[in-house]
PDB file of C-alpha atoms in Angstrom:
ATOM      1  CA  UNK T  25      -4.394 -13.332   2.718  1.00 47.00           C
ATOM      2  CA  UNK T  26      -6.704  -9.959   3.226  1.00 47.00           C
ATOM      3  CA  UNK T  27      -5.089  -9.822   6.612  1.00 52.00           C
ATOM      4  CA  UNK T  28      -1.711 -10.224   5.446  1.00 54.00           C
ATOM      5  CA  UNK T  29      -2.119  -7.689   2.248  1.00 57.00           C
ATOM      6  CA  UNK T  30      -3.541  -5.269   5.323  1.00 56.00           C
ATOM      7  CA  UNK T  31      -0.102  -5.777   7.360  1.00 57.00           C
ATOM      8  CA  UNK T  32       1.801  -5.217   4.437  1.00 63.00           C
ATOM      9  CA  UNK T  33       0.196  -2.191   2.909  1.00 59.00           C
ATOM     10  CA  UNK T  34       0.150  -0.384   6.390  1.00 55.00           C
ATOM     11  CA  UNK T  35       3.363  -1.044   6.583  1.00 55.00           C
ATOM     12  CA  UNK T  36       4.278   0.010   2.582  1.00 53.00           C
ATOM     13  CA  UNK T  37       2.038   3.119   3.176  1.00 49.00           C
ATOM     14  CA  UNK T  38       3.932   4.064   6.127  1.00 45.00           C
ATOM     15  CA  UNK T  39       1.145   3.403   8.787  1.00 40.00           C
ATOM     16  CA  UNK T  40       2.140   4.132  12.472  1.00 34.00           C
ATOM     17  CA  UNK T  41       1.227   5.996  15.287  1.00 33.00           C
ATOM     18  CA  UNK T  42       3.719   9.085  14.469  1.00 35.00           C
ATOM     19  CA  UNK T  43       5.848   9.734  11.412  1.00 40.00           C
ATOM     20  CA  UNK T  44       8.361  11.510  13.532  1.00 41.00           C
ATOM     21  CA  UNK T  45      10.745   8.231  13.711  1.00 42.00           C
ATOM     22  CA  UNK T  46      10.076   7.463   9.742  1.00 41.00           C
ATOM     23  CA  UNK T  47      10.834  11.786   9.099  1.00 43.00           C
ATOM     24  CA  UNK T  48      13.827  11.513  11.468  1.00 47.00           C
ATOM     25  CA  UNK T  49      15.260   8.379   9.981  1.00 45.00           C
ATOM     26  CA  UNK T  50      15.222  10.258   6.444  1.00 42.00           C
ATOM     27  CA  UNK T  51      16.560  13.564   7.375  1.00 41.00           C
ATOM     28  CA  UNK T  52      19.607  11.735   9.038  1.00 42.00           C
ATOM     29  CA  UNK T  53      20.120   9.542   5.780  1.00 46.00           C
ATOM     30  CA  UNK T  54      18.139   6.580   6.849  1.00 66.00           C
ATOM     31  CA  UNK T  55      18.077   3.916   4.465  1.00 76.00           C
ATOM     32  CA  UNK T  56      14.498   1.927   3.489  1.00 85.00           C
ATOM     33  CA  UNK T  57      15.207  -0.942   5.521  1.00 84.00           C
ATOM     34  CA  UNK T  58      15.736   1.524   8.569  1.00 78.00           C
ATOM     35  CA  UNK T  59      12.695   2.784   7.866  1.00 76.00           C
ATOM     36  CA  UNK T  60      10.959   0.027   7.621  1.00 79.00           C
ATOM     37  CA  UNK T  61      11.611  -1.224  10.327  1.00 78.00           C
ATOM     38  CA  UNK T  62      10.897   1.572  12.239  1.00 73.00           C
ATOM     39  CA  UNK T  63       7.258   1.783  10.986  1.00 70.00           C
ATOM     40  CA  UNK T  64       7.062  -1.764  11.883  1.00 73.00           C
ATOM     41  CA  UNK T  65       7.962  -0.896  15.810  1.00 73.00           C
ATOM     42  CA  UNK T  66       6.008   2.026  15.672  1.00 69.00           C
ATOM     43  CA  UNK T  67       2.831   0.482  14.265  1.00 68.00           C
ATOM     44  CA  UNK T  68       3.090  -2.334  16.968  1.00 70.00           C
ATOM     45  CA  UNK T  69       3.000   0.223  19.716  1.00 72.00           C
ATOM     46  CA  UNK T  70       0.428   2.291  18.096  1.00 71.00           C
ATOM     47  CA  UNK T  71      -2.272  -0.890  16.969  1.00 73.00           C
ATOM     48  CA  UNK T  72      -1.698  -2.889  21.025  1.00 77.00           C
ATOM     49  CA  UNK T  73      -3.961  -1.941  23.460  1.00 82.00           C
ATOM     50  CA  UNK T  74      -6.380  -0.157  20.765  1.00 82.00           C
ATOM     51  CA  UNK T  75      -7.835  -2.716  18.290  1.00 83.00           C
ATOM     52  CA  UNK T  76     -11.236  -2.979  19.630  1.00 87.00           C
ATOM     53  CA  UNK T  77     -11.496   1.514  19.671  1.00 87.00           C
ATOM     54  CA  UNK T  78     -10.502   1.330  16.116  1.00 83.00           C
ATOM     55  CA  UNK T  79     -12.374  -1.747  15.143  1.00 85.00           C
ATOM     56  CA  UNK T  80     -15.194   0.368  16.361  1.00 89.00           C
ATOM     57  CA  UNK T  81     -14.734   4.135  15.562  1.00 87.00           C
ATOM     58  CA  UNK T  82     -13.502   3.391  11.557  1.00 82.00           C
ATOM     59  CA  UNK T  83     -13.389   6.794  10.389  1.00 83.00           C
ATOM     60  CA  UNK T  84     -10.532   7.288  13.466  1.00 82.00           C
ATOM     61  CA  UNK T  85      -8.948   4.304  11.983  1.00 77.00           C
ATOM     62  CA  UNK T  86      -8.948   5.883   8.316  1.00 77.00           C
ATOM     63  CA  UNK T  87      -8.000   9.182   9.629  1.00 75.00           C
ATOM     64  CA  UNK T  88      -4.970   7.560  11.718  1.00 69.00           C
ATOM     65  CA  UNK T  89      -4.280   5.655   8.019  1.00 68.00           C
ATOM     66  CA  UNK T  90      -4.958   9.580   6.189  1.00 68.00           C
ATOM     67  CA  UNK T  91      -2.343  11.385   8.788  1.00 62.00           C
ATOM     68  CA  UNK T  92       0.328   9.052   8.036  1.00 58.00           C
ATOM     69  CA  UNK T  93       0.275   7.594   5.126  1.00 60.00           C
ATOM     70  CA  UNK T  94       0.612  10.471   2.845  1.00 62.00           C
ATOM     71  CA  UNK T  95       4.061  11.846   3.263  1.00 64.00           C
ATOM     72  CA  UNK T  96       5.509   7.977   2.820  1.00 68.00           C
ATOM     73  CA  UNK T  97       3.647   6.568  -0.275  1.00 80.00           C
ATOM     74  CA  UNK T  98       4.052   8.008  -3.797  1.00 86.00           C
ATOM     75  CA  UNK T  99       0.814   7.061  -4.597  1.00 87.00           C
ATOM     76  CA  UNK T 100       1.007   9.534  -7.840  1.00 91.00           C
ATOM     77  CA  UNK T 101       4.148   7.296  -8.999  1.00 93.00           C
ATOM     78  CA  UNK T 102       2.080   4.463  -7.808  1.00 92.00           C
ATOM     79  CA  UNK T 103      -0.944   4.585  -9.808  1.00 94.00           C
ATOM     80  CA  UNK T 104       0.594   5.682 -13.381  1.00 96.00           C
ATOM     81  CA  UNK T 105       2.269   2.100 -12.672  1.00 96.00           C
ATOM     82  CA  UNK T 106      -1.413   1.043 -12.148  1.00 95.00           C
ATOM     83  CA  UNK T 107      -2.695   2.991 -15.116  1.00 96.00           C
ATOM     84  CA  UNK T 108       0.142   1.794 -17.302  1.00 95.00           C
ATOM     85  CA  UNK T 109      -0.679   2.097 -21.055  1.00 95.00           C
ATOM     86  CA  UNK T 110      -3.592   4.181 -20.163  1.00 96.00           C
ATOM     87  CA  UNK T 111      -1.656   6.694 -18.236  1.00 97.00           C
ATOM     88  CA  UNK T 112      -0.281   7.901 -21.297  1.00 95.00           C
ATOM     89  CA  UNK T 113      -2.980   8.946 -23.005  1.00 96.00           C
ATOM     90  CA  UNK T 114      -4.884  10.408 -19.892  1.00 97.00           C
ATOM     91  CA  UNK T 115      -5.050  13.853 -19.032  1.00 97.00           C
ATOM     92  CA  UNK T 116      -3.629  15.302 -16.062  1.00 96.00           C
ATOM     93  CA  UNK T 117      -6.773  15.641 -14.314  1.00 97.00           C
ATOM     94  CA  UNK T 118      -7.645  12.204 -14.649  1.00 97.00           C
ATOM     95  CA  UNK T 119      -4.791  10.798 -13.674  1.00 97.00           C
ATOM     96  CA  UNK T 120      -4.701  13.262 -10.459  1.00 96.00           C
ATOM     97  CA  UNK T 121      -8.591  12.106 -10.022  1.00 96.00           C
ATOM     98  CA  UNK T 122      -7.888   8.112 -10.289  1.00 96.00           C
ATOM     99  CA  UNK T 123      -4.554   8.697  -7.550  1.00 93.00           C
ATOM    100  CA  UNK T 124      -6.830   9.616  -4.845  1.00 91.00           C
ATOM    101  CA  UNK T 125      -9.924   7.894  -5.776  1.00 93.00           C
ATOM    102  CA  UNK T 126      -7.452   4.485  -6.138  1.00 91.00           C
ATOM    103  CA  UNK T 127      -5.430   5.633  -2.535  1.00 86.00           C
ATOM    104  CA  UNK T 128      -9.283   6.115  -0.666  1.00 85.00           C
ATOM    105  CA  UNK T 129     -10.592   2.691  -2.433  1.00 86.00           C
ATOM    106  CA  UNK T 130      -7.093   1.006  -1.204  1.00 84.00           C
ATOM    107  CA  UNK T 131      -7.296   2.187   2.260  1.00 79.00           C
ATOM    108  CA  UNK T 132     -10.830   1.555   2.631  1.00 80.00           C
ATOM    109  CA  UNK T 133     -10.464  -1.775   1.711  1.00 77.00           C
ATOM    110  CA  UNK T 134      -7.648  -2.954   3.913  1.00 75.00           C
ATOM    111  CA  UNK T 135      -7.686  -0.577   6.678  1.00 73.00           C
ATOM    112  CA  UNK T 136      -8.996  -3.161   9.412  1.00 71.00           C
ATOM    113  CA  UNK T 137      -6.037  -5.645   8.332  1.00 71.00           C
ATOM    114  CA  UNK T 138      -3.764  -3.628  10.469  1.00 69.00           C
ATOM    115  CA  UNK T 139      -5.823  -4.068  13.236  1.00 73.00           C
ATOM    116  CA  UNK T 140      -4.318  -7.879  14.037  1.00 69.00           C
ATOM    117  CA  UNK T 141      -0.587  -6.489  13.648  1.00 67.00           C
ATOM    118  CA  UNK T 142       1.926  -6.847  16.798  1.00 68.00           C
ATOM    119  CA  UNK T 143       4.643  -5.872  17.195  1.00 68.00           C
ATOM    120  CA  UNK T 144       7.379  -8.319  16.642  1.00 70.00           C
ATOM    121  CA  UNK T 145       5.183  -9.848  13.545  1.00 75.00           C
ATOM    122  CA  UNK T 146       7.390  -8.022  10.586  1.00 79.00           C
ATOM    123  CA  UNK T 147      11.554  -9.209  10.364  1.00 85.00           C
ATOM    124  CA  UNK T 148      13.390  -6.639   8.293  1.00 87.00           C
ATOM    125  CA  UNK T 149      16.575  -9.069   6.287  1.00 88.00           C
ATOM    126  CA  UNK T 150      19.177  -8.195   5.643  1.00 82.00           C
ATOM    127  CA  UNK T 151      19.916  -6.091   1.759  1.00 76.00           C
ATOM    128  CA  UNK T 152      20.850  -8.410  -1.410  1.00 70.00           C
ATOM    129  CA  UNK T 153      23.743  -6.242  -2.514  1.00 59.00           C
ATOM    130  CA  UNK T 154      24.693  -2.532  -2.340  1.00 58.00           C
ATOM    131  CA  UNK T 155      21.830  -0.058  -1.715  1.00 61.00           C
ATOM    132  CA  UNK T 156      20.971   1.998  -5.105  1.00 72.00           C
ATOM    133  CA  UNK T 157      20.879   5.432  -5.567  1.00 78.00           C
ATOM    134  CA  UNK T 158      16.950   5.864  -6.811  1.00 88.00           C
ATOM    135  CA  UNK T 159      15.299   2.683  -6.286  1.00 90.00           C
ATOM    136  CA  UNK T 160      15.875  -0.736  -3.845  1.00 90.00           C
ATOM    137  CA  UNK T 161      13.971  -3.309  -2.615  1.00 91.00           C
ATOM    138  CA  UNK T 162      13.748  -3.713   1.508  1.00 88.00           C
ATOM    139  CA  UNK T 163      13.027  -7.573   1.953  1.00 90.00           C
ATOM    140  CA  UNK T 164      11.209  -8.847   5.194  1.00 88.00           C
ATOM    141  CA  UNK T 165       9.358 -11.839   6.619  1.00 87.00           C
ATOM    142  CA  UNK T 166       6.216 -11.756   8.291  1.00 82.00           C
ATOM    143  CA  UNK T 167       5.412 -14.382  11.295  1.00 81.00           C
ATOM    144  CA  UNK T 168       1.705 -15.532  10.701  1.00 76.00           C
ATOM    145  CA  UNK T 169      -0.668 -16.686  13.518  1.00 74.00           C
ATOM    146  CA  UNK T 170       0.820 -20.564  13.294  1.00 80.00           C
ATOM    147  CA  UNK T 171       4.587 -19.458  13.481  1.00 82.00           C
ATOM    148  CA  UNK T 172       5.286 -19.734   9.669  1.00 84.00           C
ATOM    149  CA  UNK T 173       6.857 -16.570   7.577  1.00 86.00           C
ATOM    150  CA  UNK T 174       5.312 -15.113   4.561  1.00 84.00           C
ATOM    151  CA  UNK T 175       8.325 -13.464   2.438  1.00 88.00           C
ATOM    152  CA  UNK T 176       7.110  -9.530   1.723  1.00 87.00           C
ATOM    153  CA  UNK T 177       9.223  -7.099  -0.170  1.00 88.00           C
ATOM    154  CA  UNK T 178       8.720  -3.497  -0.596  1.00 86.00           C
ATOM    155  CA  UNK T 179       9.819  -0.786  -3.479  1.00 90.00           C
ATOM    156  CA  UNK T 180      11.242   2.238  -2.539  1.00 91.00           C
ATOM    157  CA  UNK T 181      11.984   4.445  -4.973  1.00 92.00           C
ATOM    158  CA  UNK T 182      13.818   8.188  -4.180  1.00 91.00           C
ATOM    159  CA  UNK T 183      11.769  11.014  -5.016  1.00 87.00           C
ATOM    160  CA  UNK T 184      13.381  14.901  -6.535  1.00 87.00           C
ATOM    161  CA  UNK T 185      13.281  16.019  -3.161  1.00 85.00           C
ATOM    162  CA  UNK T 186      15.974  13.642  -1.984  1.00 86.00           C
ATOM    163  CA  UNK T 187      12.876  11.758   0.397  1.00 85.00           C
ATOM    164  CA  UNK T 188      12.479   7.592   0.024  1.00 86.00           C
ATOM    165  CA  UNK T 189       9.045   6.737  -0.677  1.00 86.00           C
ATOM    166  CA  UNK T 190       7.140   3.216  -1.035  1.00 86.00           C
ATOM    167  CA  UNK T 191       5.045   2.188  -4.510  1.00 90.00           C
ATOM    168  CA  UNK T 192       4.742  -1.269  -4.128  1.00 89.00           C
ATOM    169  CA  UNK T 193       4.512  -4.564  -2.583  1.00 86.00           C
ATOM    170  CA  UNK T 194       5.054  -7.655  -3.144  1.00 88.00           C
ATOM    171  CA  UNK T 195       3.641 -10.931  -1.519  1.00 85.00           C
ATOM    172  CA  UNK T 196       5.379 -14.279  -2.516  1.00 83.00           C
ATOM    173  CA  UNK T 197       6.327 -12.795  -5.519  1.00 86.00           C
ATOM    174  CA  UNK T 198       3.009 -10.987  -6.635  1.00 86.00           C
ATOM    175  CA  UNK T 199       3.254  -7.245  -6.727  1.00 89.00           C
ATOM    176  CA  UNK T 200       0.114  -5.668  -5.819  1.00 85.00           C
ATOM    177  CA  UNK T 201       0.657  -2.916  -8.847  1.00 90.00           C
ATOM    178  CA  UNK T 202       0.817  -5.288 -11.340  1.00 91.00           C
ATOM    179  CA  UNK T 203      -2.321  -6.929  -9.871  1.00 88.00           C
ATOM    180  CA  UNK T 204      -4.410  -3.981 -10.228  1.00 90.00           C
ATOM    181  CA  UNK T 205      -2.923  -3.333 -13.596  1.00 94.00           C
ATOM    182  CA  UNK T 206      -4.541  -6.169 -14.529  1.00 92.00           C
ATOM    183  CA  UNK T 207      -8.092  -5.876 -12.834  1.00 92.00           C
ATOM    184  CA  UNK T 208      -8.046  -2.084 -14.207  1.00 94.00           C
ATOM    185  CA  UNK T 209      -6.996  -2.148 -17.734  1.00 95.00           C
ATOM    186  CA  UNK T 210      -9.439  -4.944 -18.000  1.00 94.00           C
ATOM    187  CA  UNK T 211     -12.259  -2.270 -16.504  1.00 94.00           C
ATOM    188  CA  UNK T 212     -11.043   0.600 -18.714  1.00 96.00           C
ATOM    189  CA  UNK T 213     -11.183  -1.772 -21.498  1.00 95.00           C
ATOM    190  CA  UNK T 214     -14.851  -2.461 -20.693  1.00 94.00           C
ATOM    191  CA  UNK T 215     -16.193   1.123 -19.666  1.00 95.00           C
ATOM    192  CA  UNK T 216     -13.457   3.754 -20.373  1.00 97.00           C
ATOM    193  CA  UNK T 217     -11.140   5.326 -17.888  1.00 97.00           C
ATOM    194  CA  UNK T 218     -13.464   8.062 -16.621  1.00 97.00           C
ATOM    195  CA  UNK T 219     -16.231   5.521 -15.847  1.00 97.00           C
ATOM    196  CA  UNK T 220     -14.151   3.373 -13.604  1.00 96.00           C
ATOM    197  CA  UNK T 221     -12.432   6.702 -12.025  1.00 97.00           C
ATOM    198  CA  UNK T 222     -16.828   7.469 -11.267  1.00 97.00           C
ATOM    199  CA  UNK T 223     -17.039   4.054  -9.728  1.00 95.00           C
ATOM    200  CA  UNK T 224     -13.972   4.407  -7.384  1.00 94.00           C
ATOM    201  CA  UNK T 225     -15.201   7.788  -6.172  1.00 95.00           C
ATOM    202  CA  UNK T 226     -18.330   6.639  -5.387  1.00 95.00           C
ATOM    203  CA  UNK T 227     -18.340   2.921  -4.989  1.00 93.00           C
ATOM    204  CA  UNK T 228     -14.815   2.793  -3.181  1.00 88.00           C
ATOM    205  CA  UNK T 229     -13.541  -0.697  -2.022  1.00 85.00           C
ATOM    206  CA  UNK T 230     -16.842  -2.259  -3.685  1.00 91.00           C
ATOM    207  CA  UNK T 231     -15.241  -1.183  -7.097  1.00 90.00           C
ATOM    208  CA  UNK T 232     -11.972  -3.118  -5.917  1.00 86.00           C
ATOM    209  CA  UNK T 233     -14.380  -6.269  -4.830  1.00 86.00           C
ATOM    210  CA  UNK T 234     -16.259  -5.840  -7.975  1.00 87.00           C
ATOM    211  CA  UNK T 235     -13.131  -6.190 -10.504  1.00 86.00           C
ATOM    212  CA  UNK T 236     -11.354  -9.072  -8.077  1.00 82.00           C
ATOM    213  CA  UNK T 237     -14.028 -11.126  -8.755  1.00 85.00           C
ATOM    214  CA  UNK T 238     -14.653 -10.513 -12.443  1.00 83.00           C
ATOM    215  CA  UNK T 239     -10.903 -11.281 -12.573  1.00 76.00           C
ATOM    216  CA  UNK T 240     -11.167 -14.724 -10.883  1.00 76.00           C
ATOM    217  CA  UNK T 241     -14.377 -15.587 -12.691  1.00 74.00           C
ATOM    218  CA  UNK T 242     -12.136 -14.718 -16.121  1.00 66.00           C
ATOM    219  CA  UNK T 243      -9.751 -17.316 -15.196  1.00 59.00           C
TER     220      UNK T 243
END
């Protein structure tokens, strides 16, 4: 499943080996589905032929993830859904602090998932109903290594600037931003919001590792 969550989030992030297909797509009125789809080719061609480099050089792989990722994800949008009571009473700075400390942890963690994507592994369906003007959802399959589909959807929301950006996916029905609303109000609970933002800064994915397992253990 780490695999999988790594195929989806590179592809929810906007991973691929340019953005200029993704940045073309939205200038020209591009919907999310064409976009998605487009990241999926492009991330195909960009991942064959260079798994083992990346497998061994990681900061290249995090700086290929860095490059691209940013312009495509609204990870401020993303992580006040993550916060979610607790965004409202933190201060700007905090929430601006846990963004990219969350976005680094994230990436970190599930950067080498991307590495086993071909292309060909990610179908794009075809839209449930007329495409809204601020948000949709952009529904694909992907073909795992014994032939069966896992159903993945991703949120797209549009942005002031006119620009359609990803904040969420969702595997078999589990959004990852409800997920980690879970594992960090339970942390924020426990410590307080600027300890946990200390332990993502630092600690990274080990923070994320840390808090899945608490969460299973307080099943």
């Amino acid at each position: 499943m780490l695999r999988i969550f790594g195929f989806a989030l590179a592809l929810v992030m906007g991973v691929a080996a340019s953005n200029a297909a993704v940045a073309q797509a939205a200038s020209a009125g591009g919907t999310p589905d064409q976009i998605v789809q487009g990241i999926a080719d492009d991330l195909g061609k960009a991942i064959e032929g260079h798994q083992a480099e990346l497998k061994n050089d990681r900061e290249k792989l995090l700086k290929l993830i860095d490059g691209i990722l940013l312009p495509h994800f609204d990870i401020d949008y993303a992580s006040i859904l993550v916060l979610g009571q607790s965004a409202r009473t933190a201060t700007p700075e905090q929430r601006a602090r846990f963004a990219k400390a969350f976005y680094n942890s994230i990436a970190h963690r599930y950067a080498e998932g991307l590495l086993n994507y071909t292309k060909g592994r990610v179908r794009v369906l075809p839209s449930k109903g007329d495409l809204n003007d601020k948000r949709t959802i952009v529904r694909t399959e992907v073909v795992l290594d014994d032939g069966k589909t896992l159903p993945v959807d991703y949120a797209f929301r549009k942005t002031q600037d006119g620009s359609w950006k990803a904040y969420d996916v969702i595997i078999e029905g589990i959004s990852y931003i409800t997920n980690y609303r879970n594992q960090v109000g339970a942390e924020i609970a426990k410590s307080g919001l600027d300890a946990l933002i200390t332990r993502l800064e630092t600690q990274g994915e080990k923070t994320l590792e840390n808090m899945e397992e608490e969460q299973k253990g307080g099943k």
